[in-house]
Short mmCIF file of C-alpha atoms in Angstrom, two decimals:
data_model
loop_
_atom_site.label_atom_id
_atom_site.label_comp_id
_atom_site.label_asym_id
_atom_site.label_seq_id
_atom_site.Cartn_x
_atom_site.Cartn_y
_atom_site.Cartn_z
CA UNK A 1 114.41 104.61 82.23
CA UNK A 2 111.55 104.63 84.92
CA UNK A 3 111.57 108.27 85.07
CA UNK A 4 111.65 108.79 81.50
CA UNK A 5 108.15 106.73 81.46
CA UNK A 6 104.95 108.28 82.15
CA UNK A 7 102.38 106.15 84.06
CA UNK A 8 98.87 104.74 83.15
CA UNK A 9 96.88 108.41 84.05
CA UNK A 10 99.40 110.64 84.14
CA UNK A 11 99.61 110.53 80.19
CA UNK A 12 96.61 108.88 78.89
CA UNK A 13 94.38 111.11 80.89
CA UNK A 14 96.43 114.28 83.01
CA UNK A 15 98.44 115.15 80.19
CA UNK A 16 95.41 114.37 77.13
CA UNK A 17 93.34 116.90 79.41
CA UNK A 18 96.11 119.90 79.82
CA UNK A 19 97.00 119.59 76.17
CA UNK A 20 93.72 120.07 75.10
CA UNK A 21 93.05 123.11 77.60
CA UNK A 22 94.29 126.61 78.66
CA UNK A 23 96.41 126.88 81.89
CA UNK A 24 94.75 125.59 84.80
CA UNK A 25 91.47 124.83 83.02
CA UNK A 26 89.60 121.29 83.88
CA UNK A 27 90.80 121.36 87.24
CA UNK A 28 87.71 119.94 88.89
CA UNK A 29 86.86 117.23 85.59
CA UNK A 30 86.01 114.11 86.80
CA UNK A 31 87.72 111.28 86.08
CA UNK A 32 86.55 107.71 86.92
CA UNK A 33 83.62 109.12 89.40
CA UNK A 34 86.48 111.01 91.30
CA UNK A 35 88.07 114.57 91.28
CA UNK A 36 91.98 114.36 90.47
CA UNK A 37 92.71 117.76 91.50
CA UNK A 38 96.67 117.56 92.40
CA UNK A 39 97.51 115.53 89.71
CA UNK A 40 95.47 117.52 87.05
CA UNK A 41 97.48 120.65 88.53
CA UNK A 42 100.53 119.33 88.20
CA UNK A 43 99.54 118.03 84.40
CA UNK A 44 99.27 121.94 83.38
CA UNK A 45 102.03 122.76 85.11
CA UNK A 46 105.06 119.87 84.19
CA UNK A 47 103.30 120.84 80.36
CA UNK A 48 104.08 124.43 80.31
CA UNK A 49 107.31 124.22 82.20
CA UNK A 50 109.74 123.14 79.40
CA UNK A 51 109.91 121.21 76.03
CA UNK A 52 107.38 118.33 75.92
CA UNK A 53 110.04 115.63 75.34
CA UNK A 54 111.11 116.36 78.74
CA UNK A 55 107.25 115.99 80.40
CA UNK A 56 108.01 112.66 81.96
CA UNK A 57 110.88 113.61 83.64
CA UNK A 58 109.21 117.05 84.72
CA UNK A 59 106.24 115.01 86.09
CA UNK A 60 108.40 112.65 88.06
CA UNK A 61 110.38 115.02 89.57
CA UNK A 62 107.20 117.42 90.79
CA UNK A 63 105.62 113.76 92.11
CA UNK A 64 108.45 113.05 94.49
CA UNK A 65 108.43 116.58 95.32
CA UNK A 66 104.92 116.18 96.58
CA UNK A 67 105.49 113.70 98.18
CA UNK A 68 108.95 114.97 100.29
CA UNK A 69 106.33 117.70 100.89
CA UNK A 70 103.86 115.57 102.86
CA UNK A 71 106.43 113.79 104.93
CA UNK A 72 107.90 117.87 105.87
CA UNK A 73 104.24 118.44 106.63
CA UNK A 74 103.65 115.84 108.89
CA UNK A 75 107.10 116.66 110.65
CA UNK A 76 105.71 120.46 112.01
CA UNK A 77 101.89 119.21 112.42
CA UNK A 78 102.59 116.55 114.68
CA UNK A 79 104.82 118.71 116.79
CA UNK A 80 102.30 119.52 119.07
CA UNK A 81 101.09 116.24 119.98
CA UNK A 82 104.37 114.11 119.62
CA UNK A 83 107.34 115.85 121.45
CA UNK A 84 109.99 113.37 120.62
CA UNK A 85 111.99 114.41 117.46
CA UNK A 86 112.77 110.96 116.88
CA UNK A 87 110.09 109.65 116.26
CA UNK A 88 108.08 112.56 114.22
CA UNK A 89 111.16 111.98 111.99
CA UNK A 90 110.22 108.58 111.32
CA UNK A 91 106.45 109.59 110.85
CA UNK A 92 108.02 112.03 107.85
CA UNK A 93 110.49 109.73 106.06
CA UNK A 94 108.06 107.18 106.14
CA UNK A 95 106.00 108.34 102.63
CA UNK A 96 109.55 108.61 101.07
CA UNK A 97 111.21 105.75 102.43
CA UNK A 98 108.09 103.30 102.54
CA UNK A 99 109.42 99.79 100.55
CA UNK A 100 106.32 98.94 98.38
CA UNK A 101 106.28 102.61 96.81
CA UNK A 102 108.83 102.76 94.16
CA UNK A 103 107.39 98.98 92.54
CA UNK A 104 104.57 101.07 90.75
CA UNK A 105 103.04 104.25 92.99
CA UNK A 106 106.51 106.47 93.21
CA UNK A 107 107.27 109.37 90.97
CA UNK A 108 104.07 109.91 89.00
CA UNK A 109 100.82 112.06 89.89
CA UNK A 110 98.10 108.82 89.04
CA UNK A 111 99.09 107.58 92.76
CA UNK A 112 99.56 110.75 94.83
CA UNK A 113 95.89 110.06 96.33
CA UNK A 114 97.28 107.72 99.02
CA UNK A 115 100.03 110.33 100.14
CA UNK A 116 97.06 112.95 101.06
CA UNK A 117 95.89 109.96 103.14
CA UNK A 118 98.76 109.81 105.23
CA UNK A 119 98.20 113.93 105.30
CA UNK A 120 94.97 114.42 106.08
CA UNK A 121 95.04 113.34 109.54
CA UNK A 122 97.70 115.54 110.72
CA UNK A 123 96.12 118.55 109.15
CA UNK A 124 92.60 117.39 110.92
CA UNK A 125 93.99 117.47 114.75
CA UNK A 126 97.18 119.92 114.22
CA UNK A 127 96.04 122.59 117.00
CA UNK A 128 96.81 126.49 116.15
CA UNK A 129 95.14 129.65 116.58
CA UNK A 130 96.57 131.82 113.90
CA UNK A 131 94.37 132.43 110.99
CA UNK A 132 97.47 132.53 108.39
CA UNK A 133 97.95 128.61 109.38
CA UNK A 134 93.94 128.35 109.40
CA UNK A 135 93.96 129.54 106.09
CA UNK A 136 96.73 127.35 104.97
CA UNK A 137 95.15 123.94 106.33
CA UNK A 138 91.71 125.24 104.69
CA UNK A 139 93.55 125.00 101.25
CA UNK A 140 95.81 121.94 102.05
CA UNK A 141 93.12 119.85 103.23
CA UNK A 142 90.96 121.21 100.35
CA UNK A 143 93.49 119.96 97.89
CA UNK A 144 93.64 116.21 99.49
CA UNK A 145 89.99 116.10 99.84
CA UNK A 146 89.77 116.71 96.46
CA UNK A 147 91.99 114.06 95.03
CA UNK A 148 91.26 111.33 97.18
CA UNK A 149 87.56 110.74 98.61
CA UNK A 150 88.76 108.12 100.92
CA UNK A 151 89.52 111.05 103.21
CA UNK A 152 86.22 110.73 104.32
CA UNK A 153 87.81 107.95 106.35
CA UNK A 154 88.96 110.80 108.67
CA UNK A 155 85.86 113.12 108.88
CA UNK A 156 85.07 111.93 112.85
CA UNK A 157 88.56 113.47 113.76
CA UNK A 158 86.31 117.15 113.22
CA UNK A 159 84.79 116.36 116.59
CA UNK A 160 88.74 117.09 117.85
CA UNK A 161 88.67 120.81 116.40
CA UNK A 162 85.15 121.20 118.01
CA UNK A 163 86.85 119.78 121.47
CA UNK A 164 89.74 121.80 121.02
CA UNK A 165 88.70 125.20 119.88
CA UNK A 166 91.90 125.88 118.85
CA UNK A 167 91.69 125.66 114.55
CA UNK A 168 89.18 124.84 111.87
CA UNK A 169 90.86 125.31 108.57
CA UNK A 170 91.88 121.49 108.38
CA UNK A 171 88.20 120.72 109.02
CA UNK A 172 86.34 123.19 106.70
CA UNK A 173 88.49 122.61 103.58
CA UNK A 174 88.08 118.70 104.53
CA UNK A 175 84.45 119.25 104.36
CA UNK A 176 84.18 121.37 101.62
CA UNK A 177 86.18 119.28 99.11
CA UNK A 178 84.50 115.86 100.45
CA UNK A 179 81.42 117.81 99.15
CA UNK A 180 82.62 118.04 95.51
CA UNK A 181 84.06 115.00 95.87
CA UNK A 182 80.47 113.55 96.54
CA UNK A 183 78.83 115.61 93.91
CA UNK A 184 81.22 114.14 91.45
CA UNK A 185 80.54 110.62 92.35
CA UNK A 186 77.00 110.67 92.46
CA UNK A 187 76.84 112.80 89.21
CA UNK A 188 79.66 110.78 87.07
CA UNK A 189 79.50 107.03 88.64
CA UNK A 190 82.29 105.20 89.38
CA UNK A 191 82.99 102.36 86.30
CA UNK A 192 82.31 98.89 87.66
CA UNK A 193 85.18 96.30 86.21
CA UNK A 194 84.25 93.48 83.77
CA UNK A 195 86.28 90.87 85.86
CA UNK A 196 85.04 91.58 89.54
CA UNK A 197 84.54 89.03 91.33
CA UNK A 198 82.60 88.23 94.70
CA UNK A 199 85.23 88.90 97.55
CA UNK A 200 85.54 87.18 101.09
CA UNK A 201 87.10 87.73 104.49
CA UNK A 202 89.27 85.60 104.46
CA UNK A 203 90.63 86.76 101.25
CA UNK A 204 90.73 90.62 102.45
CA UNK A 205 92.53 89.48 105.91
CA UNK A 206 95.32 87.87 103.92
CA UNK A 207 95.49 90.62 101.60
CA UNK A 208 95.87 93.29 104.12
CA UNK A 209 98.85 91.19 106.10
CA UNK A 210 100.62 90.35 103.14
CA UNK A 211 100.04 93.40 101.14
CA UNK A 212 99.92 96.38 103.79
CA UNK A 213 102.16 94.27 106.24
CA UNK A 214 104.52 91.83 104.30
CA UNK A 215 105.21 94.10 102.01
CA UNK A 216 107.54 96.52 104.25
CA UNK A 217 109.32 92.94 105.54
CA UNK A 218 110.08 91.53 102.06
CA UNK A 219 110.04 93.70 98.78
CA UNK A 220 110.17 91.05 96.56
CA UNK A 221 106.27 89.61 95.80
CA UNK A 222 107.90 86.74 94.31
CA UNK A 223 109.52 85.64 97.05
CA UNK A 224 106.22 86.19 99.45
CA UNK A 225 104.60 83.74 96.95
CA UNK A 226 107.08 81.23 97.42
CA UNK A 227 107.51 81.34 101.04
CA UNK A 228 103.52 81.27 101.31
CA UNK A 229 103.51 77.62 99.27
CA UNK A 230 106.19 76.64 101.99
CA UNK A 231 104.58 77.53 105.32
CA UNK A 232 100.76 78.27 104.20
CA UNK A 233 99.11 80.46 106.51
CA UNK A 234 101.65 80.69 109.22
CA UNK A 235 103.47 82.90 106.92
CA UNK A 236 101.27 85.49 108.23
CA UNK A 237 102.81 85.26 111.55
CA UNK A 238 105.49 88.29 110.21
CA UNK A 239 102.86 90.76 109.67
CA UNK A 240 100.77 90.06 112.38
CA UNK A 241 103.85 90.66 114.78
CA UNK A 242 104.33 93.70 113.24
CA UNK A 243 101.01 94.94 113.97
CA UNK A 244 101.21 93.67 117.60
CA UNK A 245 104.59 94.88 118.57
CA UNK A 246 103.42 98.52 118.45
CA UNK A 247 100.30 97.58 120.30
CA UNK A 248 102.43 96.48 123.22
CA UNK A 249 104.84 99.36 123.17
CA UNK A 250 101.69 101.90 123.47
CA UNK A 251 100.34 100.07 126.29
CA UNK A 252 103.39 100.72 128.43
CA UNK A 253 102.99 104.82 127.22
CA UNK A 254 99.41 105.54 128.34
CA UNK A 255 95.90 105.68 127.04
CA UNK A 256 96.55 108.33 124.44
CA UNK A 257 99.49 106.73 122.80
CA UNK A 258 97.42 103.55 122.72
CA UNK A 259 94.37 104.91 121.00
CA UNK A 260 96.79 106.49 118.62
CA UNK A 261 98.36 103.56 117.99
CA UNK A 262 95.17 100.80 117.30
CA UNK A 263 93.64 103.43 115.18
CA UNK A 264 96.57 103.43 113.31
CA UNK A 265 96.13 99.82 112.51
CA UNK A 266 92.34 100.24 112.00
CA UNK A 267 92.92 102.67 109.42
CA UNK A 268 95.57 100.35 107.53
CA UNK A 269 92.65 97.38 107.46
CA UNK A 270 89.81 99.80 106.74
CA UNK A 271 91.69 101.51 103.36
CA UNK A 272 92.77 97.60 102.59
CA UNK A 273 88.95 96.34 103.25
CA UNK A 274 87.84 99.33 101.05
CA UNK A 275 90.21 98.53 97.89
CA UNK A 276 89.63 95.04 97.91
CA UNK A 277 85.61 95.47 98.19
CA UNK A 278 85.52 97.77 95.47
CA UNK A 279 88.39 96.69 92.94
CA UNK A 280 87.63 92.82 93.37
CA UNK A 281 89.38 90.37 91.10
CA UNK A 282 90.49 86.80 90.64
CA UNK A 283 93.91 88.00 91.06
CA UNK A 284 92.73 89.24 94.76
CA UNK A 285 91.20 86.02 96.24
CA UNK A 286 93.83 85.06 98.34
CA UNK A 287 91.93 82.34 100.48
CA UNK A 288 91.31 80.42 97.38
CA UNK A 289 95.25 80.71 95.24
CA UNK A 290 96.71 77.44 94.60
CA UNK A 291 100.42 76.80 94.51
CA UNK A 292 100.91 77.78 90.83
CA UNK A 293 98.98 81.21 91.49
CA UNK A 294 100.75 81.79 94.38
CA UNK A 295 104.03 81.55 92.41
CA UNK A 296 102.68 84.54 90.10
CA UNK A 297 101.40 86.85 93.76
CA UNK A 298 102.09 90.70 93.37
CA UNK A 299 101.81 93.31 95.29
CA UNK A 300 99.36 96.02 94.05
CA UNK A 301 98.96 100.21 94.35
CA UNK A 302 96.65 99.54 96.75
CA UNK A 303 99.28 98.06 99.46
CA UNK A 304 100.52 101.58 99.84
CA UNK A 305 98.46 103.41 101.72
CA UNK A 306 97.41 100.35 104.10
CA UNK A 307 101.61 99.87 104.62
CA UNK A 308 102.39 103.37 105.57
CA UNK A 309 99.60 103.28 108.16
CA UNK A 310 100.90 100.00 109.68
CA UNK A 311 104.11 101.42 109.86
CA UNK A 312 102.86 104.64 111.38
CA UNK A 313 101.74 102.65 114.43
CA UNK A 314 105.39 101.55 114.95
CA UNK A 315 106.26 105.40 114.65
CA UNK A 316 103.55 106.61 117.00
CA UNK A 317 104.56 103.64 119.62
CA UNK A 318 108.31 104.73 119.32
CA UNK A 319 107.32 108.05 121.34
CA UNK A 320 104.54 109.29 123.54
CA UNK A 321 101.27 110.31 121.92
CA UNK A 322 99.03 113.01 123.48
CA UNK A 323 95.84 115.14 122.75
CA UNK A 324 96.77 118.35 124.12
CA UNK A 325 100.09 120.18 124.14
CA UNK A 326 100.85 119.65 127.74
CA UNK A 327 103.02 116.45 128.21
CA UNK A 328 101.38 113.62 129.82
CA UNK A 329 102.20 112.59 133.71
CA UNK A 330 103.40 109.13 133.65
CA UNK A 331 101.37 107.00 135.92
CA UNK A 332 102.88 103.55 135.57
CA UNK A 333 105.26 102.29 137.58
CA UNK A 334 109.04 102.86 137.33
CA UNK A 335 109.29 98.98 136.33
CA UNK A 336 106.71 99.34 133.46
CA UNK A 337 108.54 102.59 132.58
CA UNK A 338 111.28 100.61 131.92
CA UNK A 339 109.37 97.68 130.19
CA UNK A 340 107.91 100.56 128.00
CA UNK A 341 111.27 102.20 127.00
CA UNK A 342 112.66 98.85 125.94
CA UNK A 343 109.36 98.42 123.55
CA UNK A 344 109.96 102.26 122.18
CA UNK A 345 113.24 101.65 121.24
CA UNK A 346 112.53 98.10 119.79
CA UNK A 347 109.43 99.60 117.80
CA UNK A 348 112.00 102.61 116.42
CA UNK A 349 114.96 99.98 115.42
CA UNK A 350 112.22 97.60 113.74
CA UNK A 351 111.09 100.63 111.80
CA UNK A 352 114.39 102.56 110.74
CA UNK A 353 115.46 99.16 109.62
CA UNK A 354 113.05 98.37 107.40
CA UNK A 355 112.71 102.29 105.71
CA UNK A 356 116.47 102.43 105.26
CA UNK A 357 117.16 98.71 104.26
CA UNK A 358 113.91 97.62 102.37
CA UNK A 359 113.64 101.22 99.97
CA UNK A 360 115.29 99.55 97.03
CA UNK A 361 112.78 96.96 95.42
CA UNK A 362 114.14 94.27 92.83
CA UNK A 363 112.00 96.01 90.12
CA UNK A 364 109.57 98.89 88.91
CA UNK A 365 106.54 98.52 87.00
CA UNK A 366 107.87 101.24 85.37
CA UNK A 367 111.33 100.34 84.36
CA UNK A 368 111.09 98.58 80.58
CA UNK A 369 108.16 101.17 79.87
CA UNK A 370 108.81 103.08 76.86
CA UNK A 371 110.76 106.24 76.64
CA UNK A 372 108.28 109.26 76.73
CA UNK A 373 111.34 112.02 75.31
CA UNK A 374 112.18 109.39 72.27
CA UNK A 375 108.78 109.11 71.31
CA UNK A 376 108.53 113.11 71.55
CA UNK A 377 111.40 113.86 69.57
CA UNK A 378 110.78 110.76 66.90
CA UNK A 379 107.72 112.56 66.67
CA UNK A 380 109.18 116.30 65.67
CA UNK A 381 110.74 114.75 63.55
CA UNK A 382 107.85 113.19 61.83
CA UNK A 383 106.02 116.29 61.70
CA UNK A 384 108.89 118.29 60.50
CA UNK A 385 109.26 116.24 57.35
CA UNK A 386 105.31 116.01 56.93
CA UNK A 387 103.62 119.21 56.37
CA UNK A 388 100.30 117.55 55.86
CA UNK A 389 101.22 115.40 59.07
CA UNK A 390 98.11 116.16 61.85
CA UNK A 391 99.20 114.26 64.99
CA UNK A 392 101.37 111.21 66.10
CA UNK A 393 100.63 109.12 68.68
CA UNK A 394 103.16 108.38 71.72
CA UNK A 395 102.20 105.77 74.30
CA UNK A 396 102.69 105.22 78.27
CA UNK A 397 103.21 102.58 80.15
CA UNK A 398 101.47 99.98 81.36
CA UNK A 399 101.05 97.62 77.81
CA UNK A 400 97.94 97.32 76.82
CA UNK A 401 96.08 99.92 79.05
CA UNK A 402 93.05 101.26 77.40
CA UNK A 403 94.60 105.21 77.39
CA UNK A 404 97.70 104.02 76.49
CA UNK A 405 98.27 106.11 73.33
CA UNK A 406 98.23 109.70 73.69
CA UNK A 407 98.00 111.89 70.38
CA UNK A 408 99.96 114.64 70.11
CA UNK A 409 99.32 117.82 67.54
CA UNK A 410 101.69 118.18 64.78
CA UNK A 411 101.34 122.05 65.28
CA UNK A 412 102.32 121.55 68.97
CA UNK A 413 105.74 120.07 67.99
CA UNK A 414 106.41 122.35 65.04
CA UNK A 415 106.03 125.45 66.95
CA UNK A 416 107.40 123.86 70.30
CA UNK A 417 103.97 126.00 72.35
CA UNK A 418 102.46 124.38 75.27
CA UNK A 419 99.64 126.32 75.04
CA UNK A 420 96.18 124.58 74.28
CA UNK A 421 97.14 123.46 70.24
#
């Protein structure tokens, strides 16, 4: 049933846009202060690849495409600065595989913005001197910059193309799409939410350990919120070993691994500091839940990106990190070696244990949503013994969400043409 469903954007806004357009046109429309790009291309192009009953489906299946694309993307670019197979494998599966995706963010276009997070890096410091791959990064990195302007986040990695000499495309089609990005924001302001409330620290700490850190240890919300009104705060004690165990792997595998590594974390925190501050609500302030809201904790869309990072510093401390292509010269001792091995191979179990065993989550935001192909095909029908019938309406999951109904035009569905109707 959950692919059957479309999600929140994908129908109420993606799909409403390519219906009412030629192929390819409102690419660059704002949306909520942002550029969608991806998502609006893949709108036009589930739309005009089949029947629309079938649209869900199509759009689910191009999503998790995308997103098997990143992790085979960040396989080849990190080649040249992490030499152990191993461990660029579990960079890759970790998109696909992370625990907290398939609850709500999996298999629809309206959350492929935290994926070209977990990109854009890689495409900033991968080092080549061929202007085909130039060319390639220029668009890639265009494409991410323009779907998600949290990117920005990564704009100081530029300084390592202007260290490196060795490729620019990443960092022009970065810049370039931050640009429109920008433009767009400034131009089309961002909505504030009715129901924002002030945030705190304290609240935005425990929401980036239990959301971008818990999360990948238990995939059941429910069950965080009961632990939590068992042991309190010292529930916290999970995550926060599972930030600091590949902290003390790196330090065994030099400076470069290490820096790697704690601006892996940083990265988690900054993208959980950033949702929180900006998407604010009583559901968020953790520091001041009583039992009874506990007992109702979720996790959110915005644990995604935050989790992958966390997990990427287990990934990055299960291998050697390095700057340049040249292997690093280990200068530690043959006892610290040894130390440092242990932690590698402890950081790779923790991980490939919890991608392989944690994947399947108890539920899907998307899973009693209603059927996007039975709604399609009522609707045929409804036209077909109507003549004077204009439009019918078909609706997406969640319940209740403002652009919930989408209409579709009776002359669509009698003459089965995805062109603009």
């Amino acid at each position: 049933m959950t692919r059957e469903t479309l999600w929140a954007e994908d129908g109420g806004i993606f799909l409403r846009q390519a219906m009412d357009s030629r192929l390819l046109s409102g690419l660059m429309d704002p949306y909520d202060g942002y550029l969608h790009l991806l998502p609006r291309l893949l709108a036009h192009l589930s739309l005009r690849m089949g029947p629309l009953e079938g649209y869900a489906e199509r759009i689910s299946w191009l999503s998790c495409a995308c997103v098997g694309l990143v992790g085979v993307a960040v396989f080849f670019l990190s080649r040249s600065h992490i030499p152990s197979v191993w461990s660029r494998l579990l960079l890759a599966g970790i998109p696909a595989l992370l625990p907290v995706a398939p609850l709500e963010v999996m298999g629809n276009t309206a959350n492929l913005h935290w994926y070209m997070l977990w990109l854009t890096p890689w495409i900033l410091i991968h080092q080549s001197r061929r202007r085909s791959s130039n060319i390639l990064l220029v668009l890639v990195s265009f494409v991410a910059a323009t779907t998600e302007i949290q990117t920005v986040l990564f704009v100081p990695l530029i300084w390592f193309a202007v260290r490196t000499r060795r490729q620019w495309g990443g960092s022009v089609g970065l810049l370039l799409g931050l640009a429109l990005q920008f433009i767009t924001y400034v131009s089309f302001p961002r909505s504030v939410s009715q129901d924002a409330v002030p945030w705190d620290l304290g609240s935005v700490i425990i929401g980036w350990l239990l959301q971008g850190g818990m999360s990948s240890v238990e995939s059941s919300a429910s069950s965080v919120g009961v632990a939590w009104t068992y042991f309190g705060g010292a529930l916290l004690l999970v995550p926060v070993a599972l930030l600091l165990a590949p902290a003390v792997a790196a330090a065994f595998n030099g400076r470069a691994t290490l820096v790697a590594v704690l601006a892996s974390v940083g990265v988690s925190a900054a993208l959980w500091f950033a949702a929180q501050v900006f998407n604010n609500r009583a559901f968020m302030n953790y520091s001041s839940f009583t039992n009874q809201e506990w007992l109702k904790f979720d996790f959110l869309r915005y644990a995604v990106a935050p989790a992958m990072f966390a997990l990427g510093a287990l990934a990055l401390a299960s291998g050697r990190f390095h700057w340049r292509r040249e292997t690093e010269r280990p200068v530690a001792p043959v006892p610290s070696l040894r130390r440092g091995i242990t932690w590698q191979n402890s950081c790779a179990t923790i991980l490939a244990t919890i991608l392989f065993l944690g994947f399947f989550p108890p539920t899907s935001s998307r899973a009693d949503g209603p059927s996007w192909g039975e709604q399609v095909l009522a609707g045929r029908s409804a036209c077909a013994s109507d003549p004077q019938l204009a439009e019918v309406p078909a609706f997406v999951a969640p319940r209740g969400w403002e652009y919930g109904r989408v209409a579709i035009s009776c002359n669509r569905l009698r003459t089965n043409d995805n062109e603009r109707r």
